[in-house]
Short mmCIF file of C-alpha atoms in Angstrom, two decimals:
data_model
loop_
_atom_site.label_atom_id
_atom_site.label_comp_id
_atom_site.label_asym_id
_atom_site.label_seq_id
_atom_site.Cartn_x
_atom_site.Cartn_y
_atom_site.Cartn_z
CA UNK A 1 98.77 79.73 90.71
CA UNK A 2 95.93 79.26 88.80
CA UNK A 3 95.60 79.39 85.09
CA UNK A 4 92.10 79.84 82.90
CA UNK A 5 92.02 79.22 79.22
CA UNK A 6 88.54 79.90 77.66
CA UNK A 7 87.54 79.18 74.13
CA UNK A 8 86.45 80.31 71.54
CA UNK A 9 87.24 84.31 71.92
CA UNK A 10 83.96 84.78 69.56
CA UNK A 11 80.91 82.95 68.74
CA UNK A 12 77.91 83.49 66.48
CA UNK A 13 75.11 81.08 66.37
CA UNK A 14 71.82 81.58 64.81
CA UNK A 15 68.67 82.29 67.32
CA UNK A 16 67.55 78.62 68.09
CA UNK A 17 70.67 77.06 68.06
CA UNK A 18 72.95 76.09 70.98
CA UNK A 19 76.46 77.25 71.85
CA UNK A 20 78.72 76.20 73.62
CA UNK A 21 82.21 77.57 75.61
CA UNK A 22 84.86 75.51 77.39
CA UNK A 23 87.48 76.45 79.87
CA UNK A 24 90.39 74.41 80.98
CA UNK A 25 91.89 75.06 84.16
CA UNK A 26 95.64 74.43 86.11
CA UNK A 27 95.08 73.61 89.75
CA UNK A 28 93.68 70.39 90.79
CA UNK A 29 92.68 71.56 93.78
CA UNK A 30 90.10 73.99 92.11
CA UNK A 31 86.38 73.84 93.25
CA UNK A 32 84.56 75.92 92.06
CA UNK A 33 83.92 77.26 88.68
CA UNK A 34 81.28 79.88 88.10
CA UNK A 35 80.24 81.87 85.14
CA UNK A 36 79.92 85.38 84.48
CA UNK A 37 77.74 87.07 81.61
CA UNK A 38 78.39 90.68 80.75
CA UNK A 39 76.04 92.45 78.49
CA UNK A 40 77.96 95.56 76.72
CA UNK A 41 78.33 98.82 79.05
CA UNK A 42 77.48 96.27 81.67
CA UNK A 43 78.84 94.54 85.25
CA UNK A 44 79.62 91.29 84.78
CA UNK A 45 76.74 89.18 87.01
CA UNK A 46 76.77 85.15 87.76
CA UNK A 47 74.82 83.02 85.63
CA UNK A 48 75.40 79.39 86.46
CA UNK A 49 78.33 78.02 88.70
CA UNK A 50 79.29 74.23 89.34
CA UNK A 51 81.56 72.92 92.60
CA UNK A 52 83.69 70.30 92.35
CA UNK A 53 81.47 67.78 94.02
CA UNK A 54 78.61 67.27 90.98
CA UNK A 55 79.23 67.17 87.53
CA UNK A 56 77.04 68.83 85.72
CA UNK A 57 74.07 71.56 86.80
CA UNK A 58 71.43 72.90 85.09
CA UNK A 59 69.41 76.21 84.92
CA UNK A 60 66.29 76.17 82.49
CA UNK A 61 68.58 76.86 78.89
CA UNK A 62 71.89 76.79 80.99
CA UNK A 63 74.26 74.12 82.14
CA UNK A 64 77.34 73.81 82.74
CA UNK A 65 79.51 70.26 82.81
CA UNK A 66 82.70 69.75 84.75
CA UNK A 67 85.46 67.12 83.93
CA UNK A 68 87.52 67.01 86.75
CA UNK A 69 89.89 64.33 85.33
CA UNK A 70 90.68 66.94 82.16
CA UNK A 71 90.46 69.63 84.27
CA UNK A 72 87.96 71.46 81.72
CA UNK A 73 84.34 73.04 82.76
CA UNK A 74 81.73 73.95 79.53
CA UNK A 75 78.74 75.79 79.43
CA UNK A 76 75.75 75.26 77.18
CA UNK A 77 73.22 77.75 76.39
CA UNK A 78 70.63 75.41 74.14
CA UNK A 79 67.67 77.40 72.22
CA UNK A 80 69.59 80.88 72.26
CA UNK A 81 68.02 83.91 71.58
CA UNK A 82 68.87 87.65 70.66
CA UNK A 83 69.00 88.77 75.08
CA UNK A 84 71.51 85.67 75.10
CA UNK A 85 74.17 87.82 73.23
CA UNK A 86 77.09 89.20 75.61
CA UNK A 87 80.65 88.89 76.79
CA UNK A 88 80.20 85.27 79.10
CA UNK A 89 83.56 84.55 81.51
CA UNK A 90 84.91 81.51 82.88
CA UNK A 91 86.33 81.27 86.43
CA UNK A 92 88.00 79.19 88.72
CA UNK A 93 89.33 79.64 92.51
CA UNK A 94 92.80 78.42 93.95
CA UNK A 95 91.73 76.96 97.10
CA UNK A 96 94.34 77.84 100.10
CA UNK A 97 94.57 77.01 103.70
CA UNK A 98 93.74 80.93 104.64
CA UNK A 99 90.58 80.66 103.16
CA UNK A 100 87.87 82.03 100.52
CA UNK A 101 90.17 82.36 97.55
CA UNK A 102 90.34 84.40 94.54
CA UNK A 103 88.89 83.75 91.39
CA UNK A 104 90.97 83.56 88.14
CA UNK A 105 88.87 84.47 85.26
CA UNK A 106 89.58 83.44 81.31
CA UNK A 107 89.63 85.90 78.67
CA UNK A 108 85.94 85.75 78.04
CA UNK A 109 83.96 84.66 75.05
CA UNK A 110 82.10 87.31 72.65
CA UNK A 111 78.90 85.39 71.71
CA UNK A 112 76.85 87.15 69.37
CA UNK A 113 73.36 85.15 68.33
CA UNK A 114 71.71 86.34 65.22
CA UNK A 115 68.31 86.78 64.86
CA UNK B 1 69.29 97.33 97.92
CA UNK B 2 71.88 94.95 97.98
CA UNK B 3 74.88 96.38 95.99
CA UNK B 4 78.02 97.59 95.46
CA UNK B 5 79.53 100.82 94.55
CA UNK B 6 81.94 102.43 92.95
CA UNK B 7 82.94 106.13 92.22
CA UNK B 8 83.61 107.64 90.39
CA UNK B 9 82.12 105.94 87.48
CA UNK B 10 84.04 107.91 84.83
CA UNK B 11 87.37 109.77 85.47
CA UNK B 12 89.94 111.88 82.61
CA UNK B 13 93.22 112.38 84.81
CA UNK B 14 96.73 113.15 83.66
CA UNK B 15 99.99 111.43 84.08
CA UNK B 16 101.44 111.38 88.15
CA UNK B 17 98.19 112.84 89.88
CA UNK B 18 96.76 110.44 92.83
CA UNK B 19 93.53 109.44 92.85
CA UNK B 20 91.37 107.52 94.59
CA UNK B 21 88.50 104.72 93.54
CA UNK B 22 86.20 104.00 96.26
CA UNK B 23 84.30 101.04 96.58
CA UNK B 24 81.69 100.32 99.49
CA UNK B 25 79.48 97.44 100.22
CA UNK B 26 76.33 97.07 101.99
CA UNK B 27 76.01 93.63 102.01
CA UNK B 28 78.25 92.54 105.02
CA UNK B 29 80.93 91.12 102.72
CA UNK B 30 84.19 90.11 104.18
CA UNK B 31 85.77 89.46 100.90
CA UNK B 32 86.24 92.48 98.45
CA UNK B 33 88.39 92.63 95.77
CA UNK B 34 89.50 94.72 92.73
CA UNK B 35 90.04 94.09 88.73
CA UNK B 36 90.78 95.83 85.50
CA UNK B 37 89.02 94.78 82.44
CA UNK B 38 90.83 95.51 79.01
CA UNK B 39 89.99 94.34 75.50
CA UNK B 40 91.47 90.98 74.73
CA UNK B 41 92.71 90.43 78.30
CA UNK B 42 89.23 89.80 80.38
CA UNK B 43 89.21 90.43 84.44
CA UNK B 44 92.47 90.54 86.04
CA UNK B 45 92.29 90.89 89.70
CA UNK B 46 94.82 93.69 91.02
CA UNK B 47 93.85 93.27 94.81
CA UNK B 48 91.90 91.25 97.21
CA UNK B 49 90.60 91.54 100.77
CA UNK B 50 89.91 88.74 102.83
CA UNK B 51 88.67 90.87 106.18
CA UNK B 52 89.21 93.96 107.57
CA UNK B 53 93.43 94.80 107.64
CA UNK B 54 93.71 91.62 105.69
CA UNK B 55 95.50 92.41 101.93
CA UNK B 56 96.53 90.92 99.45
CA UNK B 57 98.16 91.14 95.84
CA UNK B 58 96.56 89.77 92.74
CA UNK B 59 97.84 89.30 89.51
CA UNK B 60 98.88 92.79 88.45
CA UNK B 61 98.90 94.76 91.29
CA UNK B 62 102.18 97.06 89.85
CA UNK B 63 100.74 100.77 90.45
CA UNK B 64 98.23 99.98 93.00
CA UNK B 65 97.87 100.79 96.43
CA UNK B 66 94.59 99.64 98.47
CA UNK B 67 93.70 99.37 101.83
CA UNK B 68 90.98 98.12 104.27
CA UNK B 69 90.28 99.90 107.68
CA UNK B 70 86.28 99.04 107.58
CA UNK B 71 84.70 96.29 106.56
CA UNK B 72 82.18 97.88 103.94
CA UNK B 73 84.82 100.39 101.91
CA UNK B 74 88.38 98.94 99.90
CA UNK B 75 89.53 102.14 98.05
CA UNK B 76 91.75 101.45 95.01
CA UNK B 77 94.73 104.14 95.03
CA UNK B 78 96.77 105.17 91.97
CA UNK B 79 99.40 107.24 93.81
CA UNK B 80 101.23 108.04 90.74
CA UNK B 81 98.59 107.19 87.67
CA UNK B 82 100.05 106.25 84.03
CA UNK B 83 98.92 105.83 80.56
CA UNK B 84 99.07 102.08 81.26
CA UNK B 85 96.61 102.37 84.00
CA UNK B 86 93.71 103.52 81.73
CA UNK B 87 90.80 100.71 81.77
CA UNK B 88 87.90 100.41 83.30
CA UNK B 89 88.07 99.20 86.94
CA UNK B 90 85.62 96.74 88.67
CA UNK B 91 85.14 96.10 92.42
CA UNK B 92 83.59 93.03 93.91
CA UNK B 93 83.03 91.39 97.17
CA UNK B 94 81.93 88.16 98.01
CA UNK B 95 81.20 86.58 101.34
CA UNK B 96 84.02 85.28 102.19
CA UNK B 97 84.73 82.48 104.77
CA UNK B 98 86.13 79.07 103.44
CA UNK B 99 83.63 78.52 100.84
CA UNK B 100 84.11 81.07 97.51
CA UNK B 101 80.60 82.29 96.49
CA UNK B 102 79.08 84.81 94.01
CA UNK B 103 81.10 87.41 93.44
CA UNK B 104 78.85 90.90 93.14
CA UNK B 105 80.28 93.58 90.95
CA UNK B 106 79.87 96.87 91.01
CA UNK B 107 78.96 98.83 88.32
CA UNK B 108 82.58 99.63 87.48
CA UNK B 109 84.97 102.88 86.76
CA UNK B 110 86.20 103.96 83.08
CA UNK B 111 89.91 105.57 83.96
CA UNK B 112 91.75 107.53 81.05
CA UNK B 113 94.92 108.88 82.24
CA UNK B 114 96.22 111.19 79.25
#
């Protein structure tokens, strides 16, 4: 099945700066890679997601890239501020002939920006 | 309102009594699904639900019962709840069909079983 790996486990930037978290990711025949941002005492809600078919996507401060030859998806929050800081997760589905597929999430990043 | 719910939201139980998570959705969702969050470990999905009857088992489903006789509800059972089992417990749904979308979370259940 599929397998996330998300880096780094914890990030601090300074307000203004950019961060960045990348994911790597098993199955080939993945297609769709969201991500999840989870403010503490929070439900984790989708920020930004890519498919397969584009390779990069943007949302005002967010994007995301995709490499589908290295099998690795990034997202980039550019000019962060304090509201920015939270727990942000990876994901990736395992496509299968029955259907809409589950999502495999990483570990989750910790990004804390500093004011 | 568009959302998903959970109860209950916090829970203190002791080792070997069943209990019951519910989770309902108003949003028409044939794709539900359940997850534990612990520290270190992020979401790990313990069931999933593609359609009514239809289950299925996740990554750690060891524990777990769940079941799906309508469409908007997909309880999460602990027939026989252990120490291991304390986390805090998500339920999503999605959807469905053969295109994944947004997953919606609910606002999740903190489980301590002493």
């Amino acid at each position: 099945g599929e397998n996330v790996e998300q880096h780094p486990s914890t990030l601090s930037v300074q307000e203004g700066d950019s961060a960045v978290i990348k994911c790597t990711y098993s199955d080939s025949a993945s297609n769709y890679f969201p991500w999840y941002k989870q403010e503490l005492g929070k439900r984790p809600q989708l920020i930004i997601d890519i498919r397969s078919n584009v390779g990069e996507k943007k949302d005002q401060r967010i994007a995301v890239t995709l490499n589908k030859t290295a099998k690795h998806f990034s997202l980039h929050i550019t000019e962060t501020q304090p509201e920015d800081s939270a727990v942000y997760f990876c994901a990736a589905n395992s496509p299968r002939n029955s259907g809409n597929t589950p999502l495999v999430f990483g570990k989750g990043t910790r990004l804390s920006v500093i004011a | 309102e568009a959302q998903v719910t959970q109860n209950p939201r916090y829970l203190i139980t002791v080792t070997g009594k069943k209990l019951t998570v519910t989770c309902s959705q108003n949003m028409n969702h044939e794709y539900m699904s359940w997850y534990r969050q612990d520290p270190g470990l992020g979401l790990r999905q313990i069931y999933y639900s593609m359609n009514v009857e239809v289950t299925d088992k996740g990554d750690v489903p060891e524990g777990y019962k769940v079941s799906r006789k309508e469409k908007r509800n997909f309880p999460l059972i602990l027939e026989s709840p252990s120490p291991n089992q304390t986390s805090l417990y998500f339920c999503a749904s999605s959807y469905g069909g053969r295109v994944t979308g947004e997953l919606f979370f609910g606002e999740g259940s903190r489980l301590t079983v002493l």
